[in-house]
């Protein structure tokens, strides 16, 4: 029910806080999907001079800044742990990797400290550029969650709830841009009962709560409720 509902625009909070990359390596422009086990990220095209003035700047396998971002964009799906890539089963380059392009990534499996992802990179026309199968990421330390941007709350809460053994519960948080609660109810009226409670969707129970400019959604097969308060 919650999949695909949240659009994350240009994500300036990612670099300098969660990610240490800068300059020619800071290529993640925005996420159009961001969850604990999947993400879709858009990469920018920023021509760089990688070599000295008397050497050719041609790159046979593509832009290393974009390739670095293809890997480190996964970090946003694991915002409470700092992860680094440690290995990969297979890399299949089909065309020189350069921006603008889009990364489609999905988590295959995870343990307490290791996460395995499959990654595909496509160009602006939808053509496949490169695939990474079975990329292994290892958690090396905890990351601060005291001031997480609203967009990172969804993957963070999804992982925390799954760690408690409630993998069937889906959760999402979105920023409302300061919109009033009454306006939000109007936009979602077709999903709600007269008393304001959301109607079940395909046997999935849904609950929504508001606090300030944030909205919290939870969904599960069975009775479920949520509350959101500013503290």
Coordinates of C-alpha atoms in Angstrom, one line a residue:
X1 CA 0.0 0.0 0.0
X2 CA 2.8 2.4 0.9
X3 CA 5.2 1.5 -1.9
X4 CA 5.8 4.3 -4.4
X5 CA 3.9 7.0 -2.5
X6 CA 6.9 9.1 -1.6
X7 CA 8.9 11.3 -3.9
X8 CA 12.2 12.7 -2.6
X9 CA 13.4 15.7 -4.4
X10 CA 17.0 17.1 -4.5
X11 CA 18.7 15.7 -1.5
X12 CA 21.2 18.3 -0.1
X13 CA 21.1 16.8 3.4
X14 CA 22.8 13.6 2.2
X15 CA 26.3 14.9 1.6
X16 CA 28.2 16.3 4.6
X17 CA 26.2 14.4 7.1
X18 CA 25.5 10.8 6.2
X19 CA 27.9 10.7 3.3
X20 CA 31.5 12.0 3.3
X21 CA 32.0 12.3 -0.5
X22 CA 32.4 15.7 -2.1
X23 CA 33.3 17.4 -5.3
X24 CA 33.4 15.2 -8.3
X25 CA 32.2 12.2 -6.3
X26 CA 29.0 13.8 -4.9
X27 CA 26.8 12.8 -7.9
X28 CA 23.5 11.7 -6.3
X29 CA 21.0 14.4 -7.4
X30 CA 17.8 13.0 -5.9
X31 CA 15.9 9.8 -4.9
X32 CA 12.6 9.1 -6.5
X33 CA 12.1 5.9 -4.4
X34 CA 13.8 5.4 -1.0
X35 CA 13.0 2.5 1.3
X36 CA 15.0 0.1 3.5
X37 CA 15.4 -2.6 0.9
X38 CA 15.1 -0.7 -2.4
X39 CA 16.0 2.7 -3.9
X40 CA 16.0 4.6 -7.2
X41 CA 18.5 7.4 -7.4
X42 CA 19.3 9.9 -10.2
X43 CA 22.9 10.8 -10.9
X44 CA 24.1 14.1 -12.3
X45 CA 26.5 14.7 -15.3
X46 CA 29.4 16.9 -14.1
X47 CA 32.4 16.8 -16.6
X48 CA 35.6 16.6 -14.6
X49 CA 39.3 16.8 -15.5
X50 CA 40.6 13.5 -14.1
X51 CA 44.2 13.7 -15.5
X52 CA 46.9 16.3 -16.1
X53 CA 46.7 18.9 -18.9
X54 CA 49.0 16.9 -21.2
X55 CA 47.1 13.6 -20.9
X56 CA 43.9 12.6 -22.7
X57 CA 40.7 12.8 -20.5
X58 CA 39.0 9.9 -22.2
X59 CA 37.7 7.1 -19.9
X60 CA 37.2 3.7 -21.4
X61 CA 35.0 2.4 -18.7
X62 CA 33.2 5.6 -17.9
X63 CA 33.1 8.2 -15.1
X64 CA 34.6 7.0 -11.8
X65 CA 32.7 9.7 -9.9
X66 CA 29.4 8.3 -11.1
X67 CA 30.5 4.7 -10.4
X68 CA 31.4 5.7 -6.8
X69 CA 28.0 7.2 -6.4
X70 CA 26.3 4.1 -7.8
X71 CA 27.7 2.3 -4.8
X72 CA 27.4 4.9 -2.1
X73 CA 23.8 5.8 -2.9
X74 CA 22.9 2.6 -1.0
X75 CA 23.8 4.3 2.2
X76 CA 20.5 6.2 2.4
X77 CA 18.6 2.9 2.7
X78 CA 20.7 2.1 5.8
X79 CA 20.8 5.5 7.5
X80 CA 21.6 4.2 11.0
X81 CA 24.8 2.3 10.0
X82 CA 27.8 3.4 8.0
X83 CA 28.5 0.8 5.3
X84 CA 31.3 0.3 2.9
X85 CA 31.4 -2.1 -0.2
X86 CA 33.6 -5.1 0.4
X87 CA 33.0 -7.3 -2.6
X88 CA 30.8 -8.2 -5.6
X89 CA 29.8 -11.4 -7.4
X90 CA 29.7 -10.0 -10.9
X91 CA 29.9 -6.7 -12.7
X92 CA 28.6 -6.5 -16.3
X93 CA 29.5 -3.3 -18.2
X94 CA 27.4 -2.8 -21.3
X95 CA 28.3 0.8 -22.2
X96 CA 30.6 3.5 -20.7
X97 CA 29.1 4.7 -17.4
X98 CA 28.4 8.4 -17.3
X99 CA 25.7 10.7 -16.1
X100 CA 23.0 11.6 -16.3
X101 CA 21.8 8.1 -15.4
X102 CA 19.5 6.3 -12.9
X103 CA 20.4 3.6 -10.4
X104 CA 17.8 0.9 -9.5
X105 CA 18.9 -1.1 -6.5
X106 CA 17.3 -3.8 -4.4
X107 CA 18.5 -5.6 -1.3
X108 CA 18.8 -9.3 -1.8
X109 CA 19.6 -10.3 1.9
X110 CA 20.9 -8.8 5.1
X111 CA 22.4 -9.9 8.4
X112 CA 23.4 -7.9 11.4
X113 CA 26.5 -6.4 9.8
X114 CA 26.3 -7.4 6.1
X115 CA 24.0 -6.3 3.3
X116 CA 23.8 -7.8 -0.2
X117 CA 22.4 -5.7 -3.0
X118 CA 21.7 -6.1 -6.8
X119 CA 22.2 -2.8 -8.7
X120 CA 21.3 -1.8 -12.3
X121 CA 22.2 1.5 -14.0
X122 CA 20.2 2.8 -16.9
X123 CA 20.7 5.8 -19.1
X124 CA 18.2 8.7 -19.8
X125 CA 16.4 6.7 -22.5
X126 CA 16.0 3.6 -20.3
X127 CA 18.9 1.6 -21.8
X128 CA 20.9 -0.7 -19.5
X129 CA 24.4 0.6 -18.9
X130 CA 25.8 -1.7 -16.2
X131 CA 24.8 -4.2 -13.6
X132 CA 26.3 -5.2 -10.3
X133 CA 25.1 -8.5 -8.9
X134 CA 25.6 -9.5 -5.3
X135 CA 27.3 -6.4 -4.0
X136 CA 28.3 -6.9 -0.4
X137 CA 28.3 -4.0 2.0
X138 CA 29.6 -4.2 5.6
X139 CA 28.6 -2.0 8.5
X140 CA 31.6 -0.5 10.1
X141 CA 30.0 1.8 12.7
X142 CA 26.8 3.3 13.9
X143 CA 25.6 6.6 12.3
X144 CA 23.8 9.3 14.3
X145 CA 20.1 9.4 13.9
X146 CA 19.4 12.4 16.2
X147 CA 18.8 14.8 13.3
X148 CA 17.8 12.6 10.4
X149 CA 16.1 14.4 7.5
X150 CA 12.5 13.5 7.1
X151 CA 13.2 11.5 3.9
X152 CA 15.5 9.1 5.8
X153 CA 13.0 8.3 8.5
X154 CA 11.1 5.9 6.2
X155 CA 14.1 3.5 5.7
X156 CA 15.2 3.9 9.3
X157 CA 11.8 3.0 10.8
X158 CA 11.4 0.2 8.3
X159 CA 14.6 -1.4 9.5
X160 CA 13.9 -0.8 13.2
X161 CA 10.5 -2.4 12.9
X162 CA 11.8 -5.4 11.0
X163 CA 14.5 -5.9 13.6
X164 CA 11.7 -6.2 16.2
X165 CA 10.3 -9.1 14.2
X166 CA 7.5 -7.2 12.5
X167 CA 8.5 -7.6 8.9
X168 CA 4.9 -7.6 7.7
X169 CA 4.4 -4.0 8.9
X170 CA 5.1 -1.3 6.4
X171 CA 5.8 2.3 7.4
X172 CA 6.4 5.6 5.7
X173 CA 7.1 9.2 6.7
X174 CA 6.7 12.2 4.4
X175 CA 7.2 15.9 4.8
X176 CA 4.1 18.0 4.0
X177 CA 5.8 21.3 3.3
X178 CA 3.9 23.0 6.1
X179 CA 0.5 22.0 4.7
X180 CA -2.5 22.1 7.0
X181 CA -4.1 18.9 8.2
X182 CA -7.5 19.8 6.8
X183 CA -6.0 20.1 3.3
X184 CA -4.3 16.7 3.6
X185 CA -7.6 15.1 4.7
X186 CA -9.3 16.6 1.6
X187 CA -6.7 15.1 -0.8
X188 CA -7.1 11.6 0.8
X189 CA -10.9 11.7 1.3
X190 CA -11.5 8.8 -1.1
X191 CA -9.5 6.5 1.2
X192 CA -11.2 7.4 4.4
X193 CA -14.3 6.6 6.4
X194 CA -16.6 9.5 7.5
X195 CA -14.8 9.5 10.9
X196 CA -11.5 10.1 9.2
X197 CA -10.0 6.6 9.6
X198 CA -8.5 5.2 6.4
X199 CA -10.4 2.4 4.7
X200 CA -8.6 -0.9 4.3
X201 CA -7.1 -1.5 0.9
X202 CA -7.1 -5.1 -0.4
X203 CA -7.4 -6.4 3.2
X204 CA -4.6 -4.1 4.4
X205 CA -5.3 -1.9 7.4
X206 CA -3.9 1.6 7.3
X207 CA -3.3 4.2 9.9
X208 CA -2.0 7.8 9.6
X209 CA -0.9 10.3 12.1
X210 CA 0.3 14.0 11.8
X211 CA 2.7 16.2 13.7
X212 CA 3.8 19.5 12.5
X213 CA 4.9 19.2 8.9
X214 CA 5.3 15.4 9.1
X215 CA 2.9 12.6 8.2
X216 CA 3.4 9.0 9.4
X217 CA 1.7 6.1 7.7
X218 CA 1.6 2.4 8.7
X219 CA 0.0 -0.5 7.0
X220 CA -0.4 -4.2 7.8
X221 CA -2.6 -7.2 7.3
X222 CA -4.5 -6.9 10.6
X223 CA -5.4 -4.3 13.2
X224 CA -2.8 -1.6 13.4
X225 CA -2.5 2.0 14.6
X226 CA 0.1 4.7 14.9
X227 CA 0.6 8.1 16.5
X228 CA 3.1 10.8 15.9
X229 CA 4.0 13.6 18.4
X230 CA 6.6 16.3 18.6
X231 CA 8.8 15.9 21.7

